[in-house]
Coordinates of C-alpha atoms and ligand atoms in Angstrom, one line a residue:
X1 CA 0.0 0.0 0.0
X2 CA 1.8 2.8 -1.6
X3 CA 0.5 6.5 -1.8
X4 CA 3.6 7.3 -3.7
X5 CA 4.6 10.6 -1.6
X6 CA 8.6 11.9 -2.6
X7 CA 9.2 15.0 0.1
X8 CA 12.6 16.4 0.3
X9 CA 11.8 19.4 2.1
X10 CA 14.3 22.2 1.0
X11 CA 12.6 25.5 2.9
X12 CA 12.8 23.3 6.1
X13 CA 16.0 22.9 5.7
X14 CA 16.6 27.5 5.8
X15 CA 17.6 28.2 9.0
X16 CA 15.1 29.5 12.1
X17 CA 14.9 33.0 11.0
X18 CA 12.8 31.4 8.2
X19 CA 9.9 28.9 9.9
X20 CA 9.1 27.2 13.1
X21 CA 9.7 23.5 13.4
X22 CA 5.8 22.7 14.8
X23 CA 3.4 19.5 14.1
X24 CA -0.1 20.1 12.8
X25 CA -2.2 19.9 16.2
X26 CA -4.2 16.4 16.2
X27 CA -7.6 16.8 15.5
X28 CA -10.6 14.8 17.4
X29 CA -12.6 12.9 15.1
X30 CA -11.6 13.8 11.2
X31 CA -13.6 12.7 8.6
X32 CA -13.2 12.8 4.9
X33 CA -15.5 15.5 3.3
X34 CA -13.6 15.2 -0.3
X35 CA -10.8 14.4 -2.1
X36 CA -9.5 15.6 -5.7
X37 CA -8.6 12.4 -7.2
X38 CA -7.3 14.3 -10.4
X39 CA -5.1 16.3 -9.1
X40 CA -3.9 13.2 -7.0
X41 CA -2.8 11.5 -10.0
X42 CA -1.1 14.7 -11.3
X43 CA 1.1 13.9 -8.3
X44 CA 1.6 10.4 -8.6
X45 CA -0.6 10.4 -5.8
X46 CA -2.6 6.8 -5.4
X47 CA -4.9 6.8 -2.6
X48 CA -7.3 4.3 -3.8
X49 CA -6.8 1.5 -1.4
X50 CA -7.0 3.5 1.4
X51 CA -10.0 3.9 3.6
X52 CA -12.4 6.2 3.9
X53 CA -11.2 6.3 7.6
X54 CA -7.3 6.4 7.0
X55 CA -7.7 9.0 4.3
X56 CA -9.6 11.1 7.1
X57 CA -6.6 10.7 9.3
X58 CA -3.9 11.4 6.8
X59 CA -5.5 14.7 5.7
X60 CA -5.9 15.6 9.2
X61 CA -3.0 15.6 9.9
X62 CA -3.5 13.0 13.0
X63 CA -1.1 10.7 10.9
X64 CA 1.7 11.9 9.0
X65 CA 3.0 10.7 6.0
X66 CA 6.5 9.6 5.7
X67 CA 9.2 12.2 4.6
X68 CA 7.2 15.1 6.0
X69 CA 9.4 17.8 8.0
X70 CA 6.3 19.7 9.3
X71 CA 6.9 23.6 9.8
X72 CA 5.2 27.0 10.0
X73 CA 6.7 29.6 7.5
X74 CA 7.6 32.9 8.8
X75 CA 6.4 36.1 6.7
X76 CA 5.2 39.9 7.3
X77 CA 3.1 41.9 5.0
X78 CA 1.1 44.6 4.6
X79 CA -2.4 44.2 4.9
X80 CA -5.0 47.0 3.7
X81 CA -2.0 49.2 3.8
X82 CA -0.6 48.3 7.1
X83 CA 2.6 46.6 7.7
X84 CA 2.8 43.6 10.1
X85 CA 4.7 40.4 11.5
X86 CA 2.5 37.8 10.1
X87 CA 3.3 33.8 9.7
X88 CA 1.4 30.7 9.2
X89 CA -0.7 31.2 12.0
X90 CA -3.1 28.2 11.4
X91 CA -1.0 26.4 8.8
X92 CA 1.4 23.8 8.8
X93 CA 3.9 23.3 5.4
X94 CA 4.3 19.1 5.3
X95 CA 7.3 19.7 2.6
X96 CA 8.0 19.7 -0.5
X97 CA 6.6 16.4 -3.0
X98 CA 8.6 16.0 -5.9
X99 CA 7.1 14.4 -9.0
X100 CA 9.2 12.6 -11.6
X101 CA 11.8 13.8 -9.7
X102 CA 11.4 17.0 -10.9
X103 CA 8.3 19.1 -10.5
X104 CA 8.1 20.6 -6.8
X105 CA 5.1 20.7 -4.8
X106 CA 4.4 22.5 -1.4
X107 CA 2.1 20.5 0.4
X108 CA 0.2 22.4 3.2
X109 CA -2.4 21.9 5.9
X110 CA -5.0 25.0 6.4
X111 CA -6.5 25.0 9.6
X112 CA -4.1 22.5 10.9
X113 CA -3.9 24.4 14.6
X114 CA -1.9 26.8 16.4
X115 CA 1.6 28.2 15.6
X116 CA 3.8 30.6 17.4
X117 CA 2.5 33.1 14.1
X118 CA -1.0 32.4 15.3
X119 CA -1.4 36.1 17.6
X120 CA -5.0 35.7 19.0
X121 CA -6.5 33.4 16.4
X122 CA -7.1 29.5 16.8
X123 CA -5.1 28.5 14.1
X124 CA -8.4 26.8 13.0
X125 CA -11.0 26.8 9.8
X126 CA -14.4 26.6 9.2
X127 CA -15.5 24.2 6.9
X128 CA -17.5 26.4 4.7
X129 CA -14.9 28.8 3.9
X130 CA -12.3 25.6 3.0
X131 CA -15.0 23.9 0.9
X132 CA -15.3 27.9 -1.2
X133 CA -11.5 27.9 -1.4
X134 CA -11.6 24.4 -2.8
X135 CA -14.1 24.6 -5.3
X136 CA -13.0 28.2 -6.9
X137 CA -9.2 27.2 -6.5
X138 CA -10.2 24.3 -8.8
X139 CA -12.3 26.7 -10.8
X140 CA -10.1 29.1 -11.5
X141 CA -7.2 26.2 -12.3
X142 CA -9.7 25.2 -15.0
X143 CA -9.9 28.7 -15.9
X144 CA -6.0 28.4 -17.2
X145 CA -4.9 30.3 -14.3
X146 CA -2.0 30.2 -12.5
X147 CA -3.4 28.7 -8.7
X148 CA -3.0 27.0 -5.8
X149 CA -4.5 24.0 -6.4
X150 CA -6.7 21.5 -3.4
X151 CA -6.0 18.2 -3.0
X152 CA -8.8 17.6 0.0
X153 CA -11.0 18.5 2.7
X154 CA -12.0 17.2 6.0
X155 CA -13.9 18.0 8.7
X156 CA -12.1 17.7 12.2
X157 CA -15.1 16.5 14.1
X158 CA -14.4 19.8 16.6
X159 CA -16.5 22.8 16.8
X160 CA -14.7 26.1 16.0
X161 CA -15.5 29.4 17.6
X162 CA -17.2 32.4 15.1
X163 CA -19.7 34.5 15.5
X164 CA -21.3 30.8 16.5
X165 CA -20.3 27.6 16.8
X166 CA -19.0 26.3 13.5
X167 CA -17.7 22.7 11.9
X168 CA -13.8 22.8 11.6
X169 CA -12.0 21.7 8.5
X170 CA -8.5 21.6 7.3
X171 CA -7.8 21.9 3.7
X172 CA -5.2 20.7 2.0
X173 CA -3.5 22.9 0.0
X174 CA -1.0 22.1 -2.8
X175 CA 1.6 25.3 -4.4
X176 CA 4.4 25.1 -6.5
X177 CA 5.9 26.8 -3.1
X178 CA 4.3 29.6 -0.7
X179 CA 6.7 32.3 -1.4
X180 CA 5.6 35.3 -0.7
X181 CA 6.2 39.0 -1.3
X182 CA 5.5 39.3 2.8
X183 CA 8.2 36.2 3.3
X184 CA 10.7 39.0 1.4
X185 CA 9.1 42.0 3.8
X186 CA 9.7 39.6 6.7
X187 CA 13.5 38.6 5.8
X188 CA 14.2 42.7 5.3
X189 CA 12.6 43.8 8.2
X190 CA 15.0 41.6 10.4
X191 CA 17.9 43.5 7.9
X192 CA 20.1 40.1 8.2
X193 CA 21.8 40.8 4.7
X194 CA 22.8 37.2 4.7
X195 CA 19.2 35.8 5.1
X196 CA 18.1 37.8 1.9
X197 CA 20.7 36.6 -0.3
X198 CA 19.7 33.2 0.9
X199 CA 15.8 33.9 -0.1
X200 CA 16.6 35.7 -3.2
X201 CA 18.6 32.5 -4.6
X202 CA 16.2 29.7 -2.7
X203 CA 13.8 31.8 -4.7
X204 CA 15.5 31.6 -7.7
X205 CA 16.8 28.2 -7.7
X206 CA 12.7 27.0 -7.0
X207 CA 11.2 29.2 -9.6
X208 CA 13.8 31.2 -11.9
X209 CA 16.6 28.9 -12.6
X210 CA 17.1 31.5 -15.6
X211 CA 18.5 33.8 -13.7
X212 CA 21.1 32.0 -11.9
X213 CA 23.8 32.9 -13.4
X214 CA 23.3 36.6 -14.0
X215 CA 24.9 39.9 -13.2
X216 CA 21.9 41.2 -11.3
X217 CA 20.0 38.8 -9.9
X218 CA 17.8 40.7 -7.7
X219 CA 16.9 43.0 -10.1
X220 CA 16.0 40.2 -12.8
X221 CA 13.9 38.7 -10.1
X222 CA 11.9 42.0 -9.5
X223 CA 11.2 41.9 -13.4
X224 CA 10.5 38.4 -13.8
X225 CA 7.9 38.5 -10.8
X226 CA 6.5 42.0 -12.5
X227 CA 5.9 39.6 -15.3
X228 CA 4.1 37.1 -13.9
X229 CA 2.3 39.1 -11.1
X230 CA 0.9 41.2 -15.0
X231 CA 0.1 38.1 -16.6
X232 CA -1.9 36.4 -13.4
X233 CA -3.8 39.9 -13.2
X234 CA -4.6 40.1 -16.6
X235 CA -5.9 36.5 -16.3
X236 CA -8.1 37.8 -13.4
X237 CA -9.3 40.8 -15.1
X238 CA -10.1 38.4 -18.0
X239 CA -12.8 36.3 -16.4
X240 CA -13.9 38.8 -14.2
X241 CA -12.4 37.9 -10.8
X242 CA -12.0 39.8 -7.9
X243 CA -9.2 38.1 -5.7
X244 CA -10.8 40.5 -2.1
X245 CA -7.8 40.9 -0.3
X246 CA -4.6 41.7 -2.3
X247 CA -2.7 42.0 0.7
X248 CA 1.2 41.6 -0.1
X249 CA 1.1 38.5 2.1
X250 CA -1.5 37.2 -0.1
X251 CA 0.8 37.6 -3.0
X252 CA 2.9 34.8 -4.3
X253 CA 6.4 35.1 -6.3
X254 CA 5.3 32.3 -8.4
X255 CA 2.8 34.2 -9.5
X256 CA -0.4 31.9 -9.1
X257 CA -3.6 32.6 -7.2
X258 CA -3.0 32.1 -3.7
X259 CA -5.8 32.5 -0.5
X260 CA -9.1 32.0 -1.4
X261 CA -10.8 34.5 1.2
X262 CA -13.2 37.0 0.4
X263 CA -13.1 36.3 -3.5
X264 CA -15.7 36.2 -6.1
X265 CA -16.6 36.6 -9.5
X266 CA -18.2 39.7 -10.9
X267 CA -21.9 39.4 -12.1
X268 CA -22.5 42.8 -14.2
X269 CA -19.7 45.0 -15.4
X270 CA -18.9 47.3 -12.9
X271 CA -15.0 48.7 -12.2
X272 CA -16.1 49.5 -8.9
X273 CA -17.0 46.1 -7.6
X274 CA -16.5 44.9 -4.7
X275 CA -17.6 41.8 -2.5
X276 CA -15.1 41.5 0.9
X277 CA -17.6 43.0 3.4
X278 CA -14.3 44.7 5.1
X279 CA -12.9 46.7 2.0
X280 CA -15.1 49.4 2.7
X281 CA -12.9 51.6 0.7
X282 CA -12.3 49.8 -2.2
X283 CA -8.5 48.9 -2.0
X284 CA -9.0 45.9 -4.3
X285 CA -12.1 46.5 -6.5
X286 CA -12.5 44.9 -9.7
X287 CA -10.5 48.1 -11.2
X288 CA -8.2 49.0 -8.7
X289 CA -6.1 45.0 -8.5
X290 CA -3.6 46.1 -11.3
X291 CA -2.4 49.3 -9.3
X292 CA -2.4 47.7 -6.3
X293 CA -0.3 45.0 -7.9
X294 CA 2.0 47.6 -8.9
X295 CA 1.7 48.9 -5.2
X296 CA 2.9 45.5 -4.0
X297 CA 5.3 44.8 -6.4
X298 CA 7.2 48.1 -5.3
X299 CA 6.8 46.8 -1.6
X300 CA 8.6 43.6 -3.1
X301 CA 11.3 46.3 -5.3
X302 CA 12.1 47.6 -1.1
X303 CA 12.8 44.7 0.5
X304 CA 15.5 44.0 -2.7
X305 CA 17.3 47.2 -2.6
X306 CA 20.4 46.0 -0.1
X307 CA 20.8 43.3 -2.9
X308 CA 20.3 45.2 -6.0
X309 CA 22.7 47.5 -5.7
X310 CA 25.4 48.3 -2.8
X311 CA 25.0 52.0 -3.2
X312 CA 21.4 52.5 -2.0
X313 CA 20.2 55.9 -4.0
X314 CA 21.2 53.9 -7.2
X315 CA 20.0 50.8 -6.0
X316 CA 16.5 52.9 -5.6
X317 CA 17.1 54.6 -8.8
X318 CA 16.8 51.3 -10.7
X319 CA 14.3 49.6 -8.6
X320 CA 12.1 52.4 -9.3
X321 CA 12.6 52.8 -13.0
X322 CA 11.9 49.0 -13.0
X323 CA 8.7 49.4 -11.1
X324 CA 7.1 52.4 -13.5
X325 CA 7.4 49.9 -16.4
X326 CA 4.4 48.2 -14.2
X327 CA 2.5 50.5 -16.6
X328 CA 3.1 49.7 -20.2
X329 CA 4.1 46.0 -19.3
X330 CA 0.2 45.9 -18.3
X331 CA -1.6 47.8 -20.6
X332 CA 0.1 45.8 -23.6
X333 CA -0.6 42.6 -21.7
X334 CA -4.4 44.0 -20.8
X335 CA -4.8 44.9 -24.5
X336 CA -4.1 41.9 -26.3
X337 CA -6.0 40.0 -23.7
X338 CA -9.4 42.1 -24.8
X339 CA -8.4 41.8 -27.9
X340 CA -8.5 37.9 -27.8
X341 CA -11.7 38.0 -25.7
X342 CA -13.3 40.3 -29.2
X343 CA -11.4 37.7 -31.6
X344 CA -9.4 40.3 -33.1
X345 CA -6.3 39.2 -34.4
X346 CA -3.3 41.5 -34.7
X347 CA -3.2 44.8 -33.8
X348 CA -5.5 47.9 -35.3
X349 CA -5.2 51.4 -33.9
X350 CA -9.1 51.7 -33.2
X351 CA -9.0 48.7 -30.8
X352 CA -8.4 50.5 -27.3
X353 CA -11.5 52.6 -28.5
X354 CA -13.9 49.6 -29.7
X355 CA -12.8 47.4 -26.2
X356 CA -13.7 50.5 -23.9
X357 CA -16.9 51.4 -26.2
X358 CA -18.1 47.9 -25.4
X359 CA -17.1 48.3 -22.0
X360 CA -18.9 51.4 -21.0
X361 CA -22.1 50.4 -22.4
X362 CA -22.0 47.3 -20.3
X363 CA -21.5 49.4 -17.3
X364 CA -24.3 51.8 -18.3
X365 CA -26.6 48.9 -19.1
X366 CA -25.6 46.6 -16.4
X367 CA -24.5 44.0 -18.3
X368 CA -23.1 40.8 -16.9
X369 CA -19.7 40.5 -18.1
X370 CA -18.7 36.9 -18.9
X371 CA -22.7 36.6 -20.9
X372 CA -21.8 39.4 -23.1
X373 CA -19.0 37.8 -24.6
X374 CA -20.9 34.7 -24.7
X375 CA -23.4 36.2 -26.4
X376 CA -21.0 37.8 -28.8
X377 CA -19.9 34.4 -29.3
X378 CA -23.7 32.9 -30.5
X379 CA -24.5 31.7 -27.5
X380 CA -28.1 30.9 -28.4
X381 CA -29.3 30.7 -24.2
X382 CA -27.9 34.0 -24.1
X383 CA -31.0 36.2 -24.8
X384 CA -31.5 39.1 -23.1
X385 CA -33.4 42.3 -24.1
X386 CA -30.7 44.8 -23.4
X387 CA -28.4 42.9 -26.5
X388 CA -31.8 44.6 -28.8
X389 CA -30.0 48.4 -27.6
X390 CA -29.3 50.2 -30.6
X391 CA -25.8 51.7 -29.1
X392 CA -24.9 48.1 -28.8
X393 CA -26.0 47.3 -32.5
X394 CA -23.9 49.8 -33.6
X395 CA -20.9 48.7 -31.7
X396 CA -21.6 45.2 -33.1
X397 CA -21.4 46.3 -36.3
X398 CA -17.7 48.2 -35.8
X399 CA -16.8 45.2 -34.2
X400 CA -17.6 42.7 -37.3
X401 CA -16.2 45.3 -39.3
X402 CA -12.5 44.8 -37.1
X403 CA -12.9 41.2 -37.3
X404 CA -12.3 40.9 -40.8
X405 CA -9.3 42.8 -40.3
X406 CA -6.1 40.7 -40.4
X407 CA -6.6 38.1 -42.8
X408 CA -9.8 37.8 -39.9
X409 CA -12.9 35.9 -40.6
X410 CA -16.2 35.1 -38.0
X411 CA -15.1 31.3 -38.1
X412 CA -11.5 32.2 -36.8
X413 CA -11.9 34.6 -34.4
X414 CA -14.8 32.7 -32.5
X415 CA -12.0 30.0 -32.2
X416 CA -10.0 32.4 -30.7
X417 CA -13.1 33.4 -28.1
X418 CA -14.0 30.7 -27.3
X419 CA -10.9 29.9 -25.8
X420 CA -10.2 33.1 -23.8
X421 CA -14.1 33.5 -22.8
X422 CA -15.7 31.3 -20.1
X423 CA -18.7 30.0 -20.5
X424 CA -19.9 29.3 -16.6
X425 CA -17.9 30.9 -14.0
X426 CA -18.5 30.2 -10.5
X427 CA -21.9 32.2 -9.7
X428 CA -22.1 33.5 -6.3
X429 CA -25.4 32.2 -5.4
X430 CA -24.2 28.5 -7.1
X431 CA -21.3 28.7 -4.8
X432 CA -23.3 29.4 -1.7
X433 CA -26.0 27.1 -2.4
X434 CA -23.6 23.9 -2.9
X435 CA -22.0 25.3 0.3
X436 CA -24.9 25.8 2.4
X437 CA -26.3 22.0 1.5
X438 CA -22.6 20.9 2.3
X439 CA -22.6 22.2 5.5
X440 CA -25.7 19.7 6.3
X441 CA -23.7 17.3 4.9
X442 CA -24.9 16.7 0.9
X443 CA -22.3 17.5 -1.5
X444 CA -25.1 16.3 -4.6
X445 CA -24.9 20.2 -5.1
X446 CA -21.2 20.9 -4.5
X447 CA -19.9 18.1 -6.7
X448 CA -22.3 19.0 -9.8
X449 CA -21.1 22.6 -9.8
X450 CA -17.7 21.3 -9.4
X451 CA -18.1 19.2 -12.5
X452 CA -19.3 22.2 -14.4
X453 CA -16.7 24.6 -13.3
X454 CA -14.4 22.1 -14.6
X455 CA -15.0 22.5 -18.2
X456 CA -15.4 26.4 -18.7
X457 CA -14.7 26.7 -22.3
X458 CA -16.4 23.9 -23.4
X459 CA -19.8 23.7 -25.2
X460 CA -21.5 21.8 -22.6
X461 CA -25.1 21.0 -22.8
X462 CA -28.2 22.4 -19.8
X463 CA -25.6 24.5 -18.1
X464 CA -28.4 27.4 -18.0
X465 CA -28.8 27.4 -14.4
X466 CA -24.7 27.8 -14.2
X467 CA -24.7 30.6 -16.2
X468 CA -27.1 33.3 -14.9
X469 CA -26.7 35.8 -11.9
X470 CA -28.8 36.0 -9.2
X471 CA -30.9 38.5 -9.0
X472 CA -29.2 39.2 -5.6
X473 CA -26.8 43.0 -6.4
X474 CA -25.8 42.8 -2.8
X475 CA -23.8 40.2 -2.8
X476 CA -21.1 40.3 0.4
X477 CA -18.2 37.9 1.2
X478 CA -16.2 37.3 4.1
X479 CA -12.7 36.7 4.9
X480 CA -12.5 32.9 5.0
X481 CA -12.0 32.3 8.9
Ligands
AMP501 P1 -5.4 35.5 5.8 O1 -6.4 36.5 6.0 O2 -5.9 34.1 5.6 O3 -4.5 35.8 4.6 O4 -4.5 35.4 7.1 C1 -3.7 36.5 7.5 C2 -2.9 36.1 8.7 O5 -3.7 35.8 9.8 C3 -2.0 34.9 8.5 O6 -0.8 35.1 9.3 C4 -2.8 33.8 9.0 O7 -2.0 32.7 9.4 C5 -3.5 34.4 10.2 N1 -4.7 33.8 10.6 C6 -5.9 33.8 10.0 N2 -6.9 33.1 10.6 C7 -6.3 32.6 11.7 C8 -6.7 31.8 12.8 N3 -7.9 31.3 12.9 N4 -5.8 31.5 13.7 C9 -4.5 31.9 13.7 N5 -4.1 32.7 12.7 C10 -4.9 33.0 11.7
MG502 MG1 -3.1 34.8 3.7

């Protein structure tokens, strides 16, 4: 009976300014609420001649597997603008699994009990709020977009103090590492010169081998993360998704998705949008994620300086001239991304003008966002008497007109759509209905939008209920406690 787990835990290995040695606290009766048997195989993973009951006790934590080093990582951030000494406060790392030798996985426990990181909290999770992490994690991984992935959830048979009495949960949560900008804020803010240079190559050796060799590694790592923090934004603002709480802890250097909190999906297009009940100013709106990206990314630039550059005024100098590229690197990346959600292939000098025509009469008209480019794409179920407008005919028509452009036909460029625009997104109310009839233990709901979500380009047949809003505009989400 092999499961087929390979850890050789490198991050444990960094010395104690970088993690606590800690085991995940046993949990009292655990019980297997789901596992993702894909993503299992993906890691060489077999767990199908286990037991229900063993599987309950290796995801808890209660048993743990062989070649774990179990630790909690140490990082800071700055969260809604504030900065503070953070860590895994309710999270255990097991290590890293290696797959064909090769691919490296962090392998973590969420919920898995107190740390010395934990400050007040109970360095516990609700069930509800792992279950919503595991099902738009997956969603959003389906999506094409750089994630976390979740590999299971149980339920730790232990009631967890809210607002009321709640079931616990751990998730487990798999990363191709948790590097974050705040495990860089944390490093600088101790000012050991010795433990940056230490992250800034563990970093590189785990994700930018590229760089190894070159003449300013710090500085190539601040691009290359630019890069990739652009691209996974772009990829948000492409399907609509509002990650809630963009705090620089929340922020990973590999650049996927990480912390599934407050997030959700916009219904109608509106810049302003926002869900987290507690972003009561709109810090991370649907509009406002690529400057705060850019706000992070130069939190990530100030940590590096020491290491950029011995002189510090030029070390800023170039950190900041690398930072206001933030700018055109996005908008060149934003543009061709709307101009593959239109199907319009090459470039054409009207384009910014046709993509933010479109966009303003779906604000004005309260259209949903992902239907409108569904319905652009002949999406028969799409009807809806605001597509009759006459500003919107118009724009149709200097749309087709653009299509053509480019050696450009209709066949073509609804190839191209299809690909970049999702058909079903996870719809709030979806999410919280599956959610509230797993909570009384039927998953009938949870599973069936799972299997939906997992497919979001496809063609697939009596999705209608998957693909409309509800009729709810007042939709409010909660950091996942
Ligand atoms: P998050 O809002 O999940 O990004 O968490 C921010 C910080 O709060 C991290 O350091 C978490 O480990 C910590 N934290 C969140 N919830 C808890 C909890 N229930 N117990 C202990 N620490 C927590
Ligand atoms: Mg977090």
């Amino acid at each position: 009976m092999t499961i087929g787990w390979h850890f050789d835990n490198t991050y444990s290995k960094l010395s104690d300014n970088f993690k606590e040695v800690i085991k995940p606290t046993p949990v009292k009766d655990p019980e297997l609420i789901i596992l993702n048997e894909k993503l299992a195989k993906e890691l060489n993973l077999d767990f199908s001649n286990i037991s229900k009951k063993e599987l309950a006790k290796i995801f808890s934590g209660n048993v743990l597997p062989e070649g774990s080093s179990t630790i909690a990582q140490a990082y800071a951030g700055h969260q809604f603008g504030h900065f503070t000494m953070l860590g895994d406060g309710r999270a255990v790392l097991l290590g890293e699994h290696l797959v064909n030798k090769n691919k490296r996985f962090d392998i973590q426990f969420k919920g898995s009990g107190k740390t010395s990181f934990s400050r007040s909290g109970d360095g516990r999770a609700v069930l509800g709020p792992m279950l919503r992490e595991y099902i738009v994690s997956e969603a959003i991984h389906a999506l094409n977009i750089p994630t976390t992935r979740s590999l299971a959830v149980i339920s730790t048979g232990e009631k967890v103090v809210r607002e009321n009495l709640l079931p616990g949960a751990i998730l487990t949560r798999v990363a191709s590492s948790h590097i974050r900008v705040g495990t860089f804020q944390y490093i600088a803010a101790k000012q050991n010169i010795d433990d940056l240079n230490t992250l800034v190559n563990y970093t590189i050796d785990r994700h930018y081998p590229e760089i190894q060799t070159s003449d300013n590694k710090a500085l190539d790592l601040l691009n290359l993360v630019m890069e990739k923090q652009c691209q996974l934004v772009v990829n948000w603002m492409r399907v609509g998704f509002i990650h809630g709480v963009m705090n620089t802890d929340n922020m990973a250097i590999s650049g996927e998705t990480i912390d599934y909190g407050p997030c959700a999906f916009m219904d109608h297009y509106d810049p302003k949008t926002v869900f987290s009940s507690i972003d009561r100013f709109g810090r991370y709106s649907f509009s406002n994620q690529p400057p705060i990206t850019k706000w992070n990314l130069a939190r990530f630039a100030e940590c590096l300086i020491p290491v950029i550059d011995k002189d510090e005024d030029e070390a800023i100098k170039i950190a900041s001239e690398t930072i206001n590229n933030f700018q055109n690197i996005y908008e060149e990346k934003w543009l061709n991304m709307m101009r593959d959600k239109l199907g319009f292939f090459g470039e054409d000098q009207r384009d910014k003008k046709i993509i933010e025509d479109l966009l303003n009469w779906m604000e004005q008209n309260k259209a949903d966002y992902t239907n409108t480019f569904c319905y652009l794409m002949n999406k028969d179920s799409i009807s809806n008497e605001i597509y009759k407008d006459q500003k919107f005919l118009t724009w149709i028509k200097n749309w087709k007109n653009r299509v053509l452009i480019n050696n450009g036909s209709i066949e073509k460029s609804l190839k191209l759509m299809k690909n970049t625009n999702p058909t079903v997104i996870p719809r709030n109310h979806k999410v919280e209905e599956a959610l509230l009839a797993a909570n009384e233990n039927n998953l009938d709901n949870f599973n069936k939008l799972l299997s939906v979500l997992e497919n979001p380009y496809d063609n697939l047949e009596n999705i209608d209920e998957f693909q409309f809003p509800s009729s709810n505009n007042n939709y409010q989400t909660y950091c996942g406690t």
